[in-house]
mmCIF file of C-alpha atoms and ligand atoms in Angstrom:
data_model
loop_
_atom_site.group_PDB
_atom_site.id
_atom_site.type_symbol
_atom_site.label_atom_id
_atom_site.label_comp_id
_atom_site.label_asym_id
_atom_site.label_seq_id
_atom_site.Cartn_x
_atom_site.Cartn_y
_atom_site.Cartn_z
ATOM 1 C CA MET Z 106 -0.118 -0.047 0.076
ATOM 2 C CA THR Z 107 1.248 3.437 -0.712
ATOM 3 C CA LYS Z 108 2.539 5.660 2.404
ATOM 4 C CA THR Z 109 2.287 9.036 2.251
ATOM 5 C CA LEU Z 110 4.904 12.020 4.204
ATOM 6 C CA LEU Z 111 4.447 15.646 4.989
ATOM 7 C CA VAL Z 112 7.448 17.623 5.170
ATOM 8 C CA THR Z 113 7.979 20.842 6.071
ATOM 9 C CA GLY Z 114 10.405 22.800 4.249
ATOM 10 C CA ALA Z 115 10.648 20.852 1.174
ATOM 11 C CA THR Z 116 12.021 23.999 -1.194
ATOM 12 C CA ALA Z 117 15.334 23.303 0.040
ATOM 13 C CA GLY Z 118 18.194 21.446 2.183
ATOM 14 C CA PHE Z 119 16.891 18.429 4.245
ATOM 15 C CA GLY Z 120 13.670 18.786 3.174
ATOM 16 C CA ALA Z 121 13.929 18.510 -0.559
ATOM 17 C CA ALA Z 122 16.541 15.813 -0.121
ATOM 18 C CA ILE Z 123 13.797 13.831 2.167
ATOM 19 C CA VAL Z 124 11.213 14.336 -1.088
ATOM 20 C CA GLU Z 125 13.354 12.943 -3.590
ATOM 21 C CA ARG Z 126 14.673 9.983 -1.121
ATOM 22 C CA PHE Z 127 10.483 8.863 -0.500
ATOM 23 C CA VAL Z 128 9.541 9.643 -3.498
ATOM 24 C CA SER Z 129 11.620 7.527 -5.660
ATOM 25 C CA ASN Z 130 10.832 4.824 -3.156
ATOM 26 C CA GLY Z 131 7.243 4.858 -4.380
ATOM 27 C CA TRP Z 132 5.625 6.953 -1.418
ATOM 28 C CA ARG Z 133 3.160 10.107 -1.764
ATOM 29 C CA ILE Z 134 4.528 13.148 -0.596
ATOM 30 C CA VAL Z 135 2.587 16.701 0.820
ATOM 31 C CA ALA Z 136 5.411 19.172 0.591
ATOM 32 C CA THR Z 137 5.282 22.539 2.279
ATOM 33 C CA GLY Z 138 7.533 25.577 1.994
ATOM 34 C CA ARG Z 139 7.510 29.188 0.804
ATOM 35 C CA ARG Z 140 8.431 29.035 -2.015
ATOM 36 C CA ALA Z 141 5.538 28.332 -4.429
ATOM 37 C CA ASP Z 142 7.990 28.151 -7.260
ATOM 38 C CA ARG Z 143 10.072 25.230 -6.220
ATOM 39 C CA LEU Z 144 7.367 23.083 -4.901
ATOM 40 C CA GLN Z 145 5.702 23.600 -8.637
ATOM 41 C CA ALA Z 146 9.098 21.971 -9.908
ATOM 42 C CA LEU Z 147 9.125 19.154 -7.444
ATOM 43 C CA VAL Z 148 5.275 18.699 -9.032
ATOM 44 C CA ASN Z 149 6.622 18.910 -12.892
ATOM 45 C CA ARG Z 150 9.187 16.341 -11.493
ATOM 46 C CA HIS Z 151 7.740 13.627 -10.010
ATOM 47 C CA GLY Z 152 3.951 14.448 -11.045
ATOM 48 C CA ALA Z 153 0.602 15.220 -9.111
ATOM 49 C CA ASP Z 154 -0.326 11.630 -8.266
ATOM 50 C CA ARG Z 155 3.213 11.777 -6.636
ATOM 51 C CA VAL Z 156 3.435 14.895 -5.038
ATOM 52 C CA HIS Z 157 0.983 18.011 -4.172
ATOM 53 C CA ALA Z 158 2.130 20.879 -2.945
ATOM 54 C CA ALA Z 159 1.130 23.330 -0.142
ATOM 55 C CA ALA Z 160 2.696 26.756 -0.267
ATOM 56 C CA PHE Z 161 2.342 28.525 2.871
ATOM 57 C CA ASP Z 162 4.450 30.508 5.467
ATOM 58 C CA ILE Z 163 4.398 28.029 8.386
ATOM 59 C CA ARG Z 164 4.038 31.083 11.106
ATOM 60 C CA ASP Z 165 0.751 32.139 10.144
ATOM 61 C CA LEU Z 166 -1.552 29.102 11.400
ATOM 62 C CA ASP Z 167 -4.583 29.864 9.532
ATOM 63 C CA ALA Z 168 -3.046 29.574 6.100
ATOM 64 C CA MET Z 169 -1.297 25.772 8.019
ATOM 65 C CA GLN Z 170 -4.990 25.364 8.740
ATOM 66 C CA ALA Z 171 -6.047 25.963 5.381
ATOM 67 C CA ALA Z 172 -3.570 24.016 3.215
ATOM 68 C CA LEU Z 173 -3.904 21.108 5.426
ATOM 69 C CA ASP Z 174 -8.281 21.559 4.473
ATOM 70 C CA ALA Z 175 -7.245 21.586 1.083
ATOM 71 C CA ILE Z 176 -4.622 18.250 0.664
ATOM 72 C CA PRO Z 177 -6.843 16.342 -2.084
ATOM 73 C CA ALA Z 178 -7.957 13.154 -0.772
ATOM 74 C CA PRO Z 179 -5.258 10.614 -2.254
ATOM 75 C CA PHE Z 180 -2.634 12.773 -0.242
ATOM 76 C CA ARG Z 181 -4.839 12.566 3.231
ATOM 77 C CA ASP Z 182 -3.663 9.821 5.313
ATOM 78 C CA ILE Z 183 -0.592 11.126 6.361
ATOM 79 C CA ASP Z 184 1.596 8.150 7.258
ATOM 80 C CA VAL Z 185 4.928 10.424 8.721
ATOM 81 C CA LEU Z 186 5.264 13.806 9.304
ATOM 82 C CA VAL Z 187 8.696 15.347 9.106
ATOM 83 C CA ASN Z 188 9.019 18.387 11.060
ATOM 84 C CA ASN Z 189 11.652 20.501 9.327
ATOM 85 C CA ALA Z 190 11.007 24.100 8.082
ATOM 86 C CA GLY Z 191 13.166 25.762 10.475
ATOM 87 C CA LEU Z 192 16.148 28.498 10.746
ATOM 88 C CA ALA Z 193 18.820 30.285 12.542
ATOM 89 C CA LEU Z 194 19.034 33.986 12.186
ATOM 90 C CA GLY Z 195 22.363 35.710 13.301
ATOM 91 C CA THR Z 196 25.110 34.702 15.061
ATOM 92 C CA ALA Z 197 25.669 38.124 17.311
ATOM 93 C CA PRO Z 198 25.834 37.516 21.240
ATOM 94 C CA ALA Z 199 22.176 37.845 22.964
ATOM 95 C CA GLN Z 200 23.619 41.280 24.301
ATOM 96 C CA ARG Z 201 23.777 42.507 20.519
ATOM 97 C CA ALA Z 202 21.133 40.301 18.885
ATOM 98 C CA ASP Z 203 18.075 41.085 16.892
ATOM 99 C CA LEU Z 204 14.771 40.720 19.046
ATOM 100 C CA ALA Z 205 12.723 40.510 15.793
ATOM 101 C CA GLN Z 206 14.650 38.061 14.251
ATOM 102 C CA TRP Z 207 14.195 35.679 17.749
ATOM 103 C CA ARG Z 208 10.342 35.776 17.377
ATOM 104 C CA GLN Z 209 11.165 34.573 13.361
ATOM 105 C CA MET Z 210 12.657 31.530 14.815
ATOM 106 C CA ILE Z 211 10.484 31.103 18.009
ATOM 107 C CA ASP Z 212 7.257 31.294 15.877
ATOM 108 C CA THR Z 213 8.884 28.849 12.795
ATOM 109 C CA ASN Z 214 10.904 26.507 15.148
ATOM 110 C CA VAL Z 215 8.696 26.591 18.171
ATOM 111 C CA THR Z 216 4.935 27.572 17.562
ATOM 112 C CA ALA Z 217 4.643 26.270 13.877
ATOM 113 C CA LEU Z 218 6.100 23.112 14.665
ATOM 114 C CA ALA Z 219 3.783 22.347 17.479
ATOM 115 C CA ALA Z 220 0.958 23.419 15.768
ATOM 116 C CA MET Z 221 1.293 21.171 12.834
ATOM 117 C CA THR Z 222 2.285 17.690 15.228
ATOM 118 C CA TYR Z 223 -1.239 19.009 17.141
ATOM 119 C CA ARG Z 224 -3.277 19.390 13.898
ATOM 120 C CA LEU Z 225 -1.914 16.447 12.283
ATOM 121 C CA LEU Z 226 -1.533 14.027 15.887
ATOM 122 C CA PRO Z 227 -5.562 12.296 14.923
ATOM 123 C CA THR Z 228 -4.460 11.154 11.740
ATOM 124 C CA LEU Z 229 -0.656 9.465 13.024
ATOM 125 C CA ILE Z 230 -2.683 7.907 15.806
ATOM 126 C CA GLU Z 231 -5.515 6.584 13.189
ATOM 127 C CA ARG Z 232 -2.692 5.568 10.812
ATOM 128 C CA CYS Z 233 -0.108 3.988 13.819
ATOM 129 C CA GLY Z 234 2.116 6.893 11.920
ATOM 130 C CA ALA Z 235 5.556 8.299 12.423
ATOM 131 C CA ILE Z 236 7.108 11.972 13.723
ATOM 132 C CA PHE Z 237 10.045 13.400 12.975
ATOM 133 C CA ASN Z 238 11.117 16.482 14.286
ATOM 134 C CA ILE Z 239 14.186 18.109 13.278
ATOM 135 C CA SER Z 240 16.223 19.273 15.915
ATOM 136 C CA SER Z 241 19.862 20.064 16.114
ATOM 137 C CA ILE Z 242 23.100 19.626 18.407
ATOM 138 C CA ALA Z 243 21.943 23.273 19.004
ATOM 139 C CA GLY Z 244 19.825 22.192 21.504
ATOM 140 C CA SER Z 245 22.198 20.290 23.517
ATOM 141 C CA TYR Z 246 25.881 22.059 23.318
ATOM 142 C CA PRO Z 247 26.182 25.659 23.902
ATOM 143 C CA TYR Z 248 28.044 27.881 21.637
ATOM 144 C CA PRO Z 249 28.276 31.994 21.527
ATOM 145 C CA GLY Z 250 25.761 33.244 19.224
ATOM 146 C CA GLY Z 251 23.719 30.175 19.655
ATOM 147 C CA ASN Z 252 21.725 31.853 21.667
ATOM 148 C CA VAL Z 253 17.582 31.493 20.604
ATOM 149 C CA TYR Z 254 18.159 28.960 18.418
ATOM 150 C CA GLY Z 255 19.772 26.544 20.214
ATOM 151 C CA ALA Z 256 16.610 27.078 22.610
ATOM 152 C CA THR Z 257 14.412 26.107 19.637
ATOM 153 C CA LYS Z 258 15.878 23.032 19.286
ATOM 154 C CA ALA Z 259 16.077 22.645 23.291
ATOM 155 C CA PHE Z 260 12.079 22.606 22.755
ATOM 156 C CA VAL Z 261 12.297 20.460 19.705
ATOM 157 C CA THR Z 262 13.941 17.564 21.106
ATOM 158 C CA GLN Z 263 11.961 17.611 24.577
ATOM 159 C CA PHE Z 264 8.630 17.930 22.714
ATOM 160 C CA SER Z 265 9.580 15.212 20.433
ATOM 161 C CA LEU Z 266 10.357 12.921 23.770
ATOM 162 C CA ASN Z 267 7.317 14.257 25.990
ATOM 163 C CA LEU Z 268 5.256 13.050 22.596
ATOM 164 C CA ARG Z 269 6.798 9.851 23.128
ATOM 165 C CA ALA Z 270 5.195 9.606 26.723
ATOM 166 C CA ASP Z 271 1.999 11.015 25.920
ATOM 167 C CA LEU Z 272 1.824 8.593 22.391
ATOM 168 C CA HIS Z 273 2.680 5.496 24.511
ATOM 169 C CA GLY Z 274 0.401 2.382 24.000
ATOM 170 C CA THR Z 275 -0.596 4.392 20.272
ATOM 171 C CA GLY Z 276 1.947 2.792 18.178
ATOM 172 C CA VAL Z 277 3.078 6.188 16.914
ATOM 173 C CA ARG Z 278 7.047 6.403 16.666
ATOM 174 C CA VAL Z 279 8.575 9.817 17.222
ATOM 175 C CA THR Z 280 12.362 10.190 16.469
ATOM 176 C CA SER Z 281 14.335 13.678 17.038
ATOM 177 C CA ILE Z 282 16.730 14.191 14.473
ATOM 178 C CA GLU Z 283 20.025 16.061 15.833
ATOM 179 C CA PRO Z 284 22.566 17.060 13.082
ATOM 180 C CA GLY Z 285 25.772 18.756 13.383
ATOM 181 C CA LEU Z 286 27.592 20.458 10.481
ATOM 182 C CA ALA Z 287 25.213 19.988 7.512
ATOM 183 C CA GLU Z 288 25.747 22.219 4.122
ATOM 184 C CA THR Z 289 22.504 23.556 2.734
ATOM 185 C CA GLU Z 290 20.939 27.138 2.224
ATOM 186 C CA PHE Z 291 21.102 27.463 6.136
ATOM 187 C CA THR Z 292 24.630 29.363 6.422
ATOM 188 C CA LEU Z 293 23.192 31.876 3.826
ATOM 189 C CA VAL Z 294 19.507 32.542 5.646
ATOM 190 C CA ARG Z 295 21.400 32.486 9.004
ATOM 191 C CA THR Z 296 23.552 35.087 7.445
ATOM 192 C CA GLY Z 297 21.218 37.093 5.019
ATOM 193 C CA GLY Z 298 22.606 35.896 2.071
ATOM 194 C CA ASP Z 299 26.619 36.212 2.842
ATOM 195 C CA GLN Z 300 27.520 33.780 0.187
ATOM 196 C CA ALA Z 301 31.375 33.949 0.909
ATOM 197 C CA ALA Z 302 30.485 33.591 4.567
ATOM 198 C CA SER Z 303 28.513 29.936 4.065
ATOM 199 C CA ASP Z 304 31.437 29.014 1.902
ATOM 200 C CA SER Z 305 33.885 29.450 4.174
ATOM 201 C CA LEU Z 306 32.404 27.958 6.791
ATOM 202 C CA TYR Z 307 32.050 24.438 5.210
ATOM 203 C CA ALA Z 308 35.202 24.910 2.843
ATOM 204 C CA GLY Z 309 37.397 21.682 3.710
ATOM 205 C CA THR Z 310 35.232 20.171 6.552
ATOM 206 C CA HIS Z 311 33.576 17.570 4.056
ATOM 207 C CA PRO Z 312 30.292 18.183 6.376
ATOM 208 C CA ILE Z 313 26.830 16.266 6.300
ATOM 209 C CA THR Z 314 24.964 16.717 3.337
ATOM 210 C CA ALA Z 315 21.043 16.689 2.871
ATOM 211 C CA ALA Z 316 20.896 13.357 1.328
ATOM 212 C CA ASP Z 317 22.890 11.934 4.386
ATOM 213 C CA ILE Z 318 19.906 13.364 6.837
ATOM 214 C CA ALA Z 319 17.382 12.334 4.301
ATOM 215 C CA GLU Z 320 19.213 8.280 4.056
ATOM 216 C CA SER Z 321 19.148 8.638 8.128
ATOM 217 C CA VAL Z 322 15.250 9.477 8.229
ATOM 218 C CA TRP Z 323 14.453 6.832 5.791
ATOM 219 C CA TRP Z 324 16.313 4.494 7.271
ATOM 220 C CA ILE Z 325 14.735 4.802 10.647
ATOM 221 C CA ALA Z 326 11.295 4.981 9.157
ATOM 222 C CA ASN Z 327 11.479 1.576 7.810
ATOM 223 C CA LEU Z 328 12.786 -0.245 10.783
ATOM 224 C CA PRO Z 329 10.607 -2.769 12.405
ATOM 225 C CA PRO Z 330 7.220 -0.961 13.564
ATOM 226 C CA HIS Z 331 8.240 -2.077 17.171
ATOM 227 C CA LEU Z 332 12.110 0.154 17.286
ATOM 228 C CA ASN Z 333 11.649 3.336 18.335
ATOM 229 C CA VAL Z 334 14.584 5.787 17.822
ATOM 230 C CA ASN Z 335 14.883 8.471 20.283
ATOM 231 C CA ARG Z 336 17.019 10.660 19.344
ATOM 232 C CA PHE Z 337 19.651 10.630 16.406
ATOM 233 C CA GLU Z 338 22.558 12.900 16.777
ATOM 234 C CA LEU Z 339 24.804 12.564 14.067
ATOM 235 C CA MET Z 340 27.882 15.192 13.271
ATOM 236 C CA PRO Z 341 30.585 15.284 10.347
ATOM 237 C CA VAL Z 342 33.717 13.747 11.445
ATOM 238 C CA SER Z 343 35.602 16.981 10.934
ATOM 239 C CA GLN Z 344 33.471 17.881 13.432
ATOM 240 C CA SER Z 345 33.626 17.349 17.514
ATOM 241 C CA LEU Z 346 33.096 18.831 21.147
ATOM 242 C CA ALA Z 347 35.339 21.357 22.581
ATOM 243 C CA GLY Z 348 32.672 23.227 25.404
ATOM 244 C CA LEU Z 349 33.988 24.856 28.766
ATOM 245 C CA GLN Z 350 35.406 28.854 28.096
ATOM 246 C CA ILE Z 351 37.034 30.831 31.197
ATOM 247 C CA HIS Z 352 37.245 34.203 31.142
ATOM 248 C CA ARG Z 353 40.065 35.851 33.312
ATOM 249 C CA ASP Z 354 40.482 39.380 34.422
ATOM 250 C CA PRO Z 355 42.722 41.610 32.365
HETATM 251 P P1 NDP D 433 17.477 25.259 4.394
HETATM 252 O O1 NDP D 433 18.007 26.532 4.776
HETATM 253 O O2 NDP D 433 18.315 24.713 3.402
HETATM 254 O O3 NDP D 433 16.033 24.899 4.416
HETATM 255 C C1 NDP D 433 15.065 25.225 5.327
HETATM 256 C C2 NDP D 433 13.767 25.466 4.585
HETATM 257 O O4 NDP D 433 12.728 25.481 6.048
HETATM 258 C C3 NDP D 433 13.369 25.817 3.218
HETATM 259 O O5 NDP D 433 12.716 24.803 2.833
HETATM 260 C C4 NDP D 433 12.346 26.574 4.336
HETATM 261 O O6 NDP D 433 11.343 26.776 2.730
HETATM 262 C C5 NDP D 433 11.444 26.262 5.030
HETATM 263 N N1 NDP D 433 11.290 27.102 5.732
HETATM 264 C C6 NDP D 433 11.723 28.582 6.581
HETATM 265 N N2 NDP D 433 11.294 29.257 7.354
HETATM 266 C C7 NDP D 433 9.647 28.783 6.868
HETATM 267 C C8 NDP D 433 8.023 29.548 6.836
HETATM 268 N N3 NDP D 433 8.243 30.898 7.818
HETATM 269 N N4 NDP D 433 7.687 28.773 6.515
HETATM 270 C C9 NDP D 433 7.714 27.726 5.835
HETATM 271 N N5 NDP D 433 8.812 27.523 5.177
HETATM 272 C C10 NDP D 433 9.860 27.997 5.784
HETATM 273 O O7 NDP D 433 18.037 24.127 5.558
HETATM 274 P P2 NDP D 433 18.490 23.045 6.556
HETATM 275 O O8 NDP D 433 17.642 21.972 5.229
HETATM 276 O O9 NDP D 433 19.838 22.859 6.650
HETATM 277 O O10 NDP D 433 17.216 23.098 7.758
HETATM 278 C C11 NDP D 433 16.153 22.490 8.081
HETATM 279 C C12 NDP D 433 15.746 22.037 9.512
HETATM 280 O O11 NDP D 433 17.341 21.648 9.600
HETATM 281 C C13 NDP D 433 16.172 23.183 10.213
HETATM 282 O O12 NDP D 433 14.984 22.914 11.170
HETATM 283 C C14 NDP D 433 17.238 23.854 10.645
HETATM 284 O O13 NDP D 433 17.298 24.254 11.808
HETATM 285 C C15 NDP D 433 17.707 22.123 11.224
HETATM 286 N N6 NDP D 433 19.531 21.531 11.140
HETATM 287 C C16 NDP D 433 19.991 22.288 10.072
HETATM 288 C C17 NDP D 433 21.693 22.106 9.931
HETATM 289 C C18 NDP D 433 22.386 22.616 9.472
HETATM 290 O O14 NDP D 433 23.600 22.773 9.366
HETATM 291 N N7 NDP D 433 22.261 23.025 7.793
HETATM 292 C C19 NDP D 433 21.777 21.297 11.596
HETATM 293 C C20 NDP D 433 20.967 21.428 12.288
HETATM 294 C C21 NDP D 433 19.538 21.137 12.077
HETATM 295 P P3 NDP D 433 11.035 28.064 2.134
HETATM 296 O O15 NDP D 433 12.470 29.382 2.451
HETATM 297 O O16 NDP D 433 10.477 28.040 0.973
HETATM 298 O O17 NDP D 433 10.003 28.842 3.158
HETATM 299 C C1 8X3 D 434 22.666 23.858 13.055
HETATM 300 C C2 8X3 D 434 24.038 23.257 13.230
HETATM 301 O O1 8X3 D 434 25.806 24.016 15.000
HETATM 302 O O2 8X3 D 434 25.412 25.334 13.211
HETATM 303 O O3 8X3 D 434 21.490 23.716 13.921
HETATM 304 O O4 8X3 D 434 24.042 25.577 15.386
HETATM 305 S S1 8X3 D 434 24.588 24.318 13.943
#
């Protein structure tokens, strides 16, 4: 039987790779994001019977509901939700950060993710489905300039673990995916379009690729139904932890 996956943020990076991984294995996809042209390109490439495009700003909770209500019948029985849409904005320390950017990260990474989950829970429970929440190592390990971004990802991880507790006995699986350094449009977005900054961050690092994340989600989604991967943390070999800093009087 054909299965259906809804992935938020399908226009770039991890989300776009997840679409390719699942659609090429026969799944139906509901693909969301703001850039309607990129979503339409997915429909053109794979066919309207395989991909349904839902273009909306995920921070607009009414638009989200309207998009969910408009999903055509063959795509309605969602088996897997991938809450992927998200972003980091800025690298300044908290005391020099931009409050509007903090709000955008919270609205996208936290509020919209929680709302999407809430609205799809009845279907996912009925279908004994699975939820993948794209968190980050930034939710576990602090770094300068990570302030609100890291805090939103700590929410995503804890929300995932708490969902597991609430969904006990339903058969619904929940996984928090927690990647480290991965080359996508992420740093371009974070730096306000600074391609040189993005290129220099990833140069020589052999970062995680979007395809690596798609492969991880595919693998976990296809594990036997009695197994739940609670948290899946992955880094490129070139990245490791070196945590503490000490300030001394001058
Ligand atoms: P990209 O910038 O390549 O993709 C982000 C996706 O999120 C885009 O499809 C974008 O779509 C969507 N999105 C962002 N804001 C909105 C919005 N308001 N409404 C709808 N869609 C939105 O980044 P990644 O693929 O790297 O990021 C995917 C997830 O992975 C994020 O949650 C990120 O925090 C997380 N992550 C990334 C890591 C990395 O190093 N790259 C590491 C760990 C976690 P559009 O712009 O078309 O709306
Ligand atoms: C993205 C990883 O370390 O740049 O979530 O915050 S990091």
